Amino acid sequence: MQQRKDEQEATAAKTTLRLLEKTVKDMLVDKGRLVEVPYTATLGDTMNALVANKVVALPVAAPPGQWIGAGGSMILESDKQTGAVRKHYIGMVTMLDIVAYIADDDDSNDQTTDVANLEKKMMVPVSSIIGRSFEGLSLWTLNPNTNILDCMELFSKGIHRALVPMDSQMENIQGVELVESASSYKMLTQMDLLKFLKDHASQLGEILSSSIKEIGCLNQNVYAITDRTKVIDAIKCLRTALLNAVPIVESSNDFEEDHRQLVDGEGRKPIGTFSATDLRGCHLSALQTWLPLRALEFTELVSRSPLFASKEGVSAPKEMVSCQPQAALAEVIEKIVSKHVHRVWVVDEQGLLAGLVSLTDIVGALRVSLLSKIDVM
């Protein structure tokens, strides 16, 4: 009996090792071409590109020799035949960068001023707002031969995406680089990694059956806004805390609180989610009208937007994607991938907030579990 059990465990271990031999290249088989914006594109043009391509971040391309890349990076696109440099990727612009810029340099409490300034802000070149979010301070590449564990190490540190040179002209190296030259690139994201792992769940063994609490990916620090917080104040909260999303909780009648600030969400009743990504679906004229509204009302309006209605299987802003601390990791990954969300709110049996699980949390916990499994093989 023990011998059979040992044989089964050995077989499972070999299966997991085969998965860990996979590389970044294997995760990019179904990925399309890289979508980018030129450094001269306005913020309005950039938001239109995000909407059209259904993405939340885009690399910014500029002529070579005129810019220093984010974080001192030098990521170039060059001609495959001659090696001549065609463009320089100077950074990555995300919805959080745009949100941070919209909320910046405005000390007035007059909502009319916010609306009046918005159109002017949307006309600035995208190159001027790179680096307003933490991730935008650097631009990373991952060699296509990088193995899954090394890829997970990068994504476990809060980096959400990296460019992958498909025919690198650098030396045959693995891992993360700030200097690169290739004739074409693709983008690999945390979501791509989780989708790949979900598709190969059988090779991960019992790890995915562990609860999010057991495996250590439950983050109990959760900040929120209230149902009385206005959109412009919610945007400023995201910018200040460098968050991509916050839950909306019921305001309290028991004590007074500042609805313009983030509140501790633990033990509060969540009734919605406000995300920087929601703003991607807003036309400028609509956003001007919606800035003075309460964030909860905004999410209800945006949930009826054609942008979300046309995206089958994607969570609309109004929908709360949540789980309990005892939920299996496999269940949470399924929710993240099927609803295409970047975090799941964790609630207790009474439906009150107990924390959250982000893609970064999951990747980090999975990597630690896989390394532990390798050590005992």
Short mmCIF file of C-alpha atoms in Angstrom, two decimals:
data_model
loop_
_atom_site.label_atom_id
_atom_site.label_comp_id
_atom_site.label_asym_id
_atom_site.label_seq_id
_atom_site.Cartn_x
_atom_site.Cartn_y
_atom_site.Cartn_z
CA MET A 1 0.00 0.00 0.00
CA GLN A 2 2.81 2.41 0.98
CA GLN A 3 4.75 1.45 -2.13
CA ARG A 4 1.80 2.35 -4.34
CA LYS A 5 1.42 5.69 -2.56
CA ASP A 6 5.12 6.42 -3.03
CA GLU A 7 4.86 5.58 -6.74
CA GLN A 8 1.87 7.91 -7.14
CA GLU A 9 3.72 10.74 -5.40
CA ALA A 10 6.79 10.16 -7.57
CA THR A 11 4.65 10.27 -10.72
CA ALA A 12 2.97 13.49 -9.56
CA ALA A 13 6.37 15.03 -8.81
CA LYS A 14 7.65 14.20 -12.29
CA THR A 15 4.50 15.73 -13.80
CA THR A 16 5.07 18.96 -11.87
CA LEU A 17 8.73 19.06 -12.92
CA ARG A 18 7.71 18.77 -16.58
CA LEU A 19 5.47 21.80 -16.13
CA LEU A 20 8.30 23.77 -14.54
CA GLU A 21 10.45 23.07 -17.59
CA LYS A 22 8.05 25.18 -19.65
CA THR A 23 9.23 28.64 -20.61
CA VAL A 24 7.86 32.11 -21.32
CA LYS A 25 7.78 31.17 -25.00
CA ASP A 26 5.26 28.41 -24.23
CA MET A 27 2.94 30.89 -22.54
CA LEU A 28 2.90 33.18 -25.59
CA VAL A 29 1.75 30.71 -28.24
CA ASP A 30 -1.71 32.26 -28.56
CA LYS A 31 -0.72 35.87 -27.93
CA GLY A 32 -1.21 38.37 -30.73
CA ARG A 33 1.09 41.13 -31.90
CA LEU A 34 2.20 43.87 -29.57
CA VAL A 35 -0.10 46.90 -29.50
CA GLU A 36 1.60 50.22 -28.74
CA VAL A 37 1.08 53.97 -28.90
CA PRO A 38 3.52 56.61 -30.20
CA TYR A 39 5.03 59.05 -27.70
CA THR A 40 3.11 61.90 -29.38
CA ALA A 41 -0.32 60.31 -28.82
CA THR A 42 -2.61 62.37 -26.60
CA LEU A 43 -4.04 60.96 -23.42
CA GLY A 44 -7.43 60.85 -25.16
CA ASP A 45 -5.95 58.86 -28.07
CA THR A 46 -4.30 56.49 -25.60
CA MET A 47 -7.56 55.83 -23.78
CA ASN A 48 -9.23 55.13 -27.13
CA ALA A 49 -6.46 52.61 -27.92
CA LEU A 50 -6.95 50.92 -24.55
CA VAL A 51 -10.68 50.60 -25.26
CA ALA A 52 -10.25 49.38 -28.84
CA ASN A 53 -7.75 46.68 -27.84
CA LYS A 54 -9.42 45.77 -24.52
CA VAL A 55 -6.19 46.14 -22.53
CA VAL A 56 -5.22 48.11 -19.43
CA ALA A 57 -1.63 48.99 -20.39
CA LEU A 58 0.29 49.89 -23.55
CA PRO A 59 4.00 50.37 -24.31
CA VAL A 60 4.98 53.81 -25.59
CA ALA A 61 7.28 53.94 -28.63
CA ALA A 62 9.59 56.83 -29.63
CA PRO A 63 12.33 57.44 -32.22
CA PRO A 64 15.70 56.02 -31.13
CA GLY A 65 18.34 58.21 -29.53
CA GLN A 66 16.03 60.87 -28.14
CA TRP A 67 14.80 59.43 -24.85
CA ILE A 68 15.96 57.65 -21.72
CA GLY A 69 13.74 54.65 -21.09
CA ALA A 70 11.82 54.22 -17.84
CA GLY A 71 14.16 53.05 -15.08
CA GLY A 72 17.15 53.55 -17.38
CA SER A 73 15.93 50.78 -19.71
CA MET A 74 17.07 50.52 -23.32
CA ILE A 75 14.52 48.33 -25.09
CA LEU A 76 14.80 48.68 -28.85
CA GLU A 77 13.02 47.36 -31.91
CA SER A 78 15.47 46.78 -34.75
CA ASP A 79 15.36 45.52 -38.32
CA LYS A 80 15.79 41.76 -38.46
CA GLN A 81 18.04 41.88 -41.54
CA THR A 82 20.19 44.96 -41.01
CA GLY A 83 19.99 45.44 -37.25
CA ALA A 84 19.13 49.13 -37.73
CA VAL A 85 17.15 50.47 -34.77
CA ARG A 86 13.60 51.50 -35.70
CA LYS A 87 12.11 52.53 -32.35
CA HIS A 88 12.76 52.77 -28.64
CA TYR A 89 10.16 51.65 -26.09
CA ILE A 90 10.42 54.39 -23.47
CA GLY A 91 7.89 53.12 -20.97
CA MET A 92 4.53 51.54 -20.22
CA VAL A 93 1.40 53.61 -19.68
CA THR A 94 -1.37 52.10 -17.57
CA MET A 95 -4.83 53.18 -16.54
CA LEU A 96 -3.40 54.00 -13.12
CA ASP A 97 -0.94 56.44 -14.75
CA ILE A 98 -3.87 58.16 -16.46
CA VAL A 99 -5.94 58.19 -13.27
CA ALA A 100 -2.99 59.63 -11.33
CA TYR A 101 -2.61 62.42 -13.88
CA ILE A 102 -6.32 63.24 -13.89
CA ALA A 103 -6.21 63.60 -10.10
CA ASP A 104 -2.92 65.47 -9.92
CA ASP A 105 -2.23 69.17 -9.32
CA ASP A 106 -5.72 69.96 -8.12
CA ASP A 107 -6.07 71.37 -4.63
CA SER A 108 -9.53 72.75 -5.26
CA ASN A 109 -12.65 71.18 -3.81
CA ASP A 110 -14.73 72.72 -6.59
CA GLN A 111 -15.97 69.87 -8.78
CA THR A 112 -16.62 72.32 -11.63
CA THR A 113 -12.89 73.01 -11.80
CA ASP A 114 -12.18 69.28 -12.09
CA VAL A 115 -14.54 68.96 -15.03
CA ALA A 116 -13.20 72.07 -16.77
CA ASN A 117 -9.60 70.90 -16.48
CA LEU A 118 -10.26 67.37 -17.69
CA GLU A 119 -10.49 68.15 -21.40
CA LYS A 120 -7.22 70.11 -21.26
CA LYS A 121 -5.50 67.25 -19.44
CA MET A 122 -6.65 64.71 -22.02
CA MET A 123 -4.79 66.63 -24.74
CA VAL A 124 -1.30 66.23 -23.24
CA PRO A 125 1.14 63.78 -24.90
CA VAL A 126 1.22 60.36 -23.28
CA SER A 127 5.02 60.55 -22.93
CA SER A 128 4.58 63.23 -20.24
CA ILE A 129 2.69 60.97 -17.81
CA ILE A 130 4.85 57.83 -17.87
CA GLY A 131 5.97 56.81 -14.39
CA ARG A 132 3.13 58.25 -12.32
CA SER A 133 2.36 54.78 -11.00
CA PHE A 134 5.01 52.64 -9.28
CA GLU A 135 5.14 50.08 -12.08
CA GLY A 136 5.60 52.81 -14.70
CA LEU A 137 8.95 53.76 -13.15
CA SER A 138 10.59 50.80 -14.91
CA LEU A 139 10.13 48.81 -18.12
CA TRP A 140 11.04 45.14 -18.07
CA THR A 141 11.73 42.44 -20.62
CA LEU A 142 11.66 38.69 -20.09
CA ASN A 143 13.81 36.45 -22.28
CA PRO A 144 11.54 33.89 -24.04
CA ASN A 145 13.70 31.07 -22.65
CA THR A 146 13.00 32.08 -19.04
CA ASN A 147 11.49 29.21 -17.08
CA ILE A 148 8.19 29.44 -15.24
CA LEU A 149 9.67 29.76 -11.74
CA ASP A 150 11.89 32.70 -12.74
CA CYS A 151 8.93 34.31 -14.49
CA MET A 152 6.88 33.84 -11.32
CA GLU A 153 9.62 35.50 -9.28
CA LEU A 154 9.27 38.70 -11.32
CA PHE A 155 5.47 38.70 -11.18
CA SER A 156 5.46 37.97 -7.44
CA LYS A 157 7.17 41.33 -6.84
CA GLY A 158 4.23 43.38 -8.07
CA ILE A 159 5.35 43.67 -11.70
CA HIS A 160 2.21 43.05 -13.74
CA ARG A 161 3.61 42.74 -17.27
CA ALA A 162 6.83 42.52 -19.29
CA LEU A 163 7.85 42.73 -22.94
CA VAL A 164 9.22 39.53 -24.48
CA PRO A 165 11.67 39.76 -27.43
CA MET A 166 10.67 37.06 -29.88
CA ASP A 167 14.01 37.02 -31.71
CA SER A 168 16.44 38.65 -29.34
CA GLN A 169 19.70 39.96 -30.78
CA MET A 170 21.27 39.93 -27.33
CA GLU A 171 23.26 37.00 -26.00
CA ASN A 172 21.25 33.88 -25.25
CA ILE A 173 20.36 34.65 -21.64
CA GLN A 174 17.44 33.94 -19.38
CA GLY A 175 15.56 36.11 -16.93
CA VAL A 176 14.81 39.81 -16.61
CA GLU A 177 16.63 42.50 -18.57
CA LEU A 178 16.53 46.30 -18.88
CA VAL A 179 18.54 46.28 -22.12
CA GLU A 180 17.20 44.47 -25.18
CA SER A 181 17.11 44.61 -28.97
CA ALA A 182 14.78 42.54 -31.16
CA SER A 183 12.74 42.86 -34.34
CA SER A 184 9.46 42.05 -32.57
CA TYR A 185 8.02 41.76 -29.09
CA LYS A 186 5.00 40.33 -27.34
CA MET A 187 3.56 41.19 -23.94
CA LEU A 188 3.35 38.68 -21.09
CA THR A 189 1.15 39.55 -18.11
CA GLN A 190 0.33 38.10 -14.72
CA MET A 191 -3.04 37.11 -16.18
CA ASP A 192 -1.35 35.18 -19.02
CA LEU A 193 0.68 33.26 -16.43
CA LEU A 194 -2.39 32.37 -14.36
CA LYS A 195 -4.31 31.29 -17.48
CA PHE A 196 -1.41 29.02 -18.43
CA LEU A 197 -1.25 27.49 -14.95
CA LYS A 198 -5.03 27.02 -14.94
CA ASP A 199 -4.83 25.18 -18.27
CA HIS A 200 -2.15 22.92 -16.76
CA ALA A 201 -3.83 22.51 -13.36
CA SER A 202 -3.47 18.72 -13.43
CA GLN A 203 0.32 19.13 -13.37
CA LEU A 204 0.25 21.25 -10.21
CA GLY A 205 -1.10 18.44 -8.08
CA GLU A 206 -2.60 19.06 -4.66
CA ILE A 207 -1.35 22.67 -4.43
CA LEU A 208 -4.48 24.04 -6.06
CA SER A 209 -6.75 22.24 -3.58
CA SER A 210 -5.24 24.23 -0.69
CA SER A 211 -7.33 27.09 0.64
CA ILE A 212 -6.15 30.64 0.01
CA LYS A 213 -5.67 31.01 3.76
CA GLU A 214 -3.57 27.83 4.04
CA ILE A 215 -1.33 28.64 1.11
CA GLY A 216 -0.71 32.18 2.35
CA CYS A 217 -2.14 34.38 -0.39
CA LEU A 218 -4.85 36.05 1.71
CA ASN A 219 -3.96 39.72 2.20
CA GLN A 220 -5.84 41.06 5.23
CA ASN A 221 -4.96 44.70 4.53
CA VAL A 222 -7.89 46.02 2.52
CA TYR A 223 -8.67 49.70 1.98
CA ALA A 224 -12.05 50.89 0.76
CA ILE A 225 -14.17 53.89 -0.15
CA THR A 226 -17.73 54.41 1.04
CA ASP A 227 -20.97 54.58 -0.91
CA ARG A 228 -20.87 58.36 -0.43
CA THR A 229 -17.45 58.87 -2.03
CA LYS A 230 -17.54 60.86 -5.27
CA VAL A 231 -15.76 59.67 -8.42
CA ILE A 232 -13.15 62.44 -8.39
CA ASP A 233 -12.32 61.68 -4.75
CA ALA A 234 -12.18 57.94 -5.49
CA ILE A 235 -9.69 58.65 -8.28
CA LYS A 236 -7.55 60.70 -5.89
CA CYS A 237 -7.67 57.84 -3.36
CA LEU A 238 -6.37 55.39 -5.99
CA ARG A 239 -3.59 57.80 -6.89
CA THR A 240 -2.53 58.47 -3.30
CA ALA A 241 -2.37 54.80 -2.32
CA LEU A 242 -1.18 53.58 -5.76
CA LEU A 243 -4.08 51.14 -5.92
CA ASN A 244 -5.76 49.91 -9.08
CA ALA A 245 -9.07 49.17 -7.39
CA VAL A 246 -10.90 49.46 -4.07
CA PRO A 247 -14.11 47.95 -2.73
CA ILE A 248 -17.06 50.25 -2.07
CA VAL A 249 -18.50 49.68 1.41
CA GLU A 250 -21.68 50.80 3.11
CA SER A 251 -21.16 54.05 4.99
CA SER A 252 -21.55 53.90 8.74
CA ASN A 253 -24.32 55.56 10.74
CA ASP A 254 -22.50 54.84 13.99
CA PHE A 255 -19.56 57.20 13.52
CA GLU A 256 -18.53 60.11 11.33
CA GLU A 257 -16.01 59.46 8.56
CA ASP A 258 -14.41 61.45 5.75
CA HIS A 259 -15.87 60.11 2.50
CA ARG A 260 -13.08 61.76 0.52
CA GLN A 261 -10.49 59.45 2.08
CA LEU A 262 -9.78 55.73 2.10
CA VAL A 263 -11.19 53.80 5.06
CA ASP A 264 -10.18 50.50 6.63
CA GLY A 265 -12.37 47.98 4.82
CA GLU A 266 -11.97 45.08 7.22
CA GLY A 267 -15.30 44.10 8.77
CA ARG A 268 -17.28 46.40 6.44
CA LYS A 269 -20.03 45.35 4.02
CA PRO A 270 -18.82 45.52 0.37
CA ILE A 271 -21.43 46.56 -2.18
CA GLY A 272 -19.31 47.28 -5.25
CA THR A 273 -15.85 47.80 -6.75
CA PHE A 274 -14.31 50.99 -8.09
CA SER A 275 -11.44 50.30 -10.48
CA ALA A 276 -9.14 52.42 -12.62
CA THR A 277 -10.02 50.03 -15.44
CA ASP A 278 -13.67 51.18 -15.30
CA LEU A 279 -12.58 54.62 -16.51
CA ARG A 280 -11.23 53.04 -19.69
CA GLY A 281 -14.78 52.64 -20.98
CA CYS A 282 -15.73 56.28 -20.47
CA HIS A 283 -15.92 58.72 -23.34
CA LEU A 284 -14.55 62.13 -22.40
CA SER A 285 -17.97 63.77 -22.43
CA ALA A 286 -19.37 61.07 -20.15
CA LEU A 287 -16.42 61.25 -17.76
CA GLN A 288 -16.86 65.01 -17.44
CA THR A 289 -20.46 64.44 -16.37
CA TRP A 290 -19.69 61.55 -14.06
CA LEU A 291 -16.80 63.01 -12.02
CA PRO A 292 -19.12 64.71 -9.48
CA LEU A 293 -21.27 61.55 -9.07
CA ARG A 294 -20.88 59.07 -6.26
CA ALA A 295 -18.57 56.20 -7.19
CA LEU A 296 -21.28 53.59 -6.58
CA GLU A 297 -23.62 55.37 -8.99
CA PHE A 298 -20.77 55.60 -11.50
CA THR A 299 -20.17 51.83 -11.40
CA GLU A 300 -23.87 51.21 -12.05
CA LEU A 301 -23.80 53.54 -15.08
CA VAL A 302 -20.59 52.06 -16.48
CA SER A 303 -21.90 48.51 -16.03
CA ARG A 304 -24.46 49.31 -18.71
CA SER A 305 -21.72 50.55 -21.06
CA PRO A 306 -21.49 48.73 -24.45
CA LEU A 307 -17.80 48.18 -23.71
CA PHE A 308 -18.63 45.74 -20.92
CA ALA A 309 -21.83 44.42 -22.46
CA SER A 310 -19.86 43.21 -25.49
CA LYS A 311 -17.17 41.41 -23.51
CA GLU A 312 -18.59 37.99 -22.79
CA GLY A 313 -17.44 36.49 -19.51
CA VAL A 314 -15.90 39.71 -18.23
CA SER A 315 -17.02 41.10 -14.90
CA ALA A 316 -18.90 44.37 -15.22
CA PRO A 317 -17.89 47.05 -12.71
CA LYS A 318 -21.07 46.61 -10.61
CA GLU A 319 -20.43 42.90 -10.03
CA MET A 320 -18.69 41.87 -6.81
CA VAL A 321 -16.29 38.98 -7.34
CA SER A 322 -15.63 37.47 -3.92
CA CYS A 323 -14.78 34.30 -2.03
CA GLN A 324 -14.37 33.08 1.55
CA PRO A 325 -11.03 32.38 3.30
CA GLN A 326 -11.66 28.63 3.01
CA ALA A 327 -12.02 28.80 -0.78
CA ALA A 328 -9.65 26.52 -2.71
CA LEU A 329 -6.95 28.25 -4.72
CA ALA A 330 -8.28 26.53 -7.86
CA GLU A 331 -11.70 28.14 -7.30
CA VAL A 332 -10.20 31.61 -6.90
CA ILE A 333 -8.02 31.27 -10.01
CA GLU A 334 -11.10 30.14 -11.96
CA LYS A 335 -12.97 33.28 -10.86
CA ILE A 336 -10.06 35.54 -11.76
CA VAL A 337 -9.61 34.06 -15.23
CA SER A 338 -13.29 33.66 -16.14
CA LYS A 339 -14.29 37.11 -14.86
CA HIS A 340 -11.01 38.70 -15.97
CA VAL A 341 -10.50 40.55 -12.68
CA HIS A 342 -7.18 41.31 -11.03
CA ARG A 343 -8.26 40.74 -7.45
CA VAL A 344 -10.96 38.88 -5.51
CA TRP A 345 -12.43 40.35 -2.34
CA VAL A 346 -12.45 37.92 0.59
CA VAL A 347 -15.54 37.98 2.82
CA ASP A 348 -16.52 36.10 5.96
CA GLU A 349 -19.73 34.14 6.52
CA GLN A 350 -21.62 37.36 7.24
CA GLY A 351 -20.45 38.86 3.93
CA LEU A 352 -18.08 41.34 5.62
CA LEU A 353 -14.64 42.10 4.21
CA ALA A 354 -11.83 39.95 5.57
CA GLY A 355 -9.17 40.84 2.98
CA LEU A 356 -8.34 40.34 -0.67
CA VAL A 357 -6.42 38.07 -3.01
CA SER A 358 -4.50 39.69 -5.87
CA LEU A 359 -2.67 38.15 -8.81
CA THR A 360 0.61 39.11 -7.15
CA ASP A 361 -0.45 37.30 -3.94
CA ILE A 362 -1.36 34.14 -5.86
CA VAL A 363 1.79 34.03 -7.98
CA GLY A 364 3.98 34.54 -4.90
CA ALA A 365 2.24 31.83 -2.86
CA LEU A 366 2.29 29.38 -5.76
CA ARG A 367 5.99 29.93 -6.34
CA VAL A 368 6.83 29.29 -2.67
CA SER A 369 4.72 26.11 -2.69
CA LEU A 370 6.35 24.85 -5.89
CA LEU A 371 9.86 25.53 -4.55
CA SER A 372 8.99 23.63 -1.35
CA LYS A 373 7.72 20.74 -3.43
CA ILE A 374 10.94 20.65 -5.46
CA ASP A 375 13.04 20.60 -2.28
CA VAL A 376 11.42 17.36 -1.08
CA MET A 377 11.58 15.59 -4.44
#
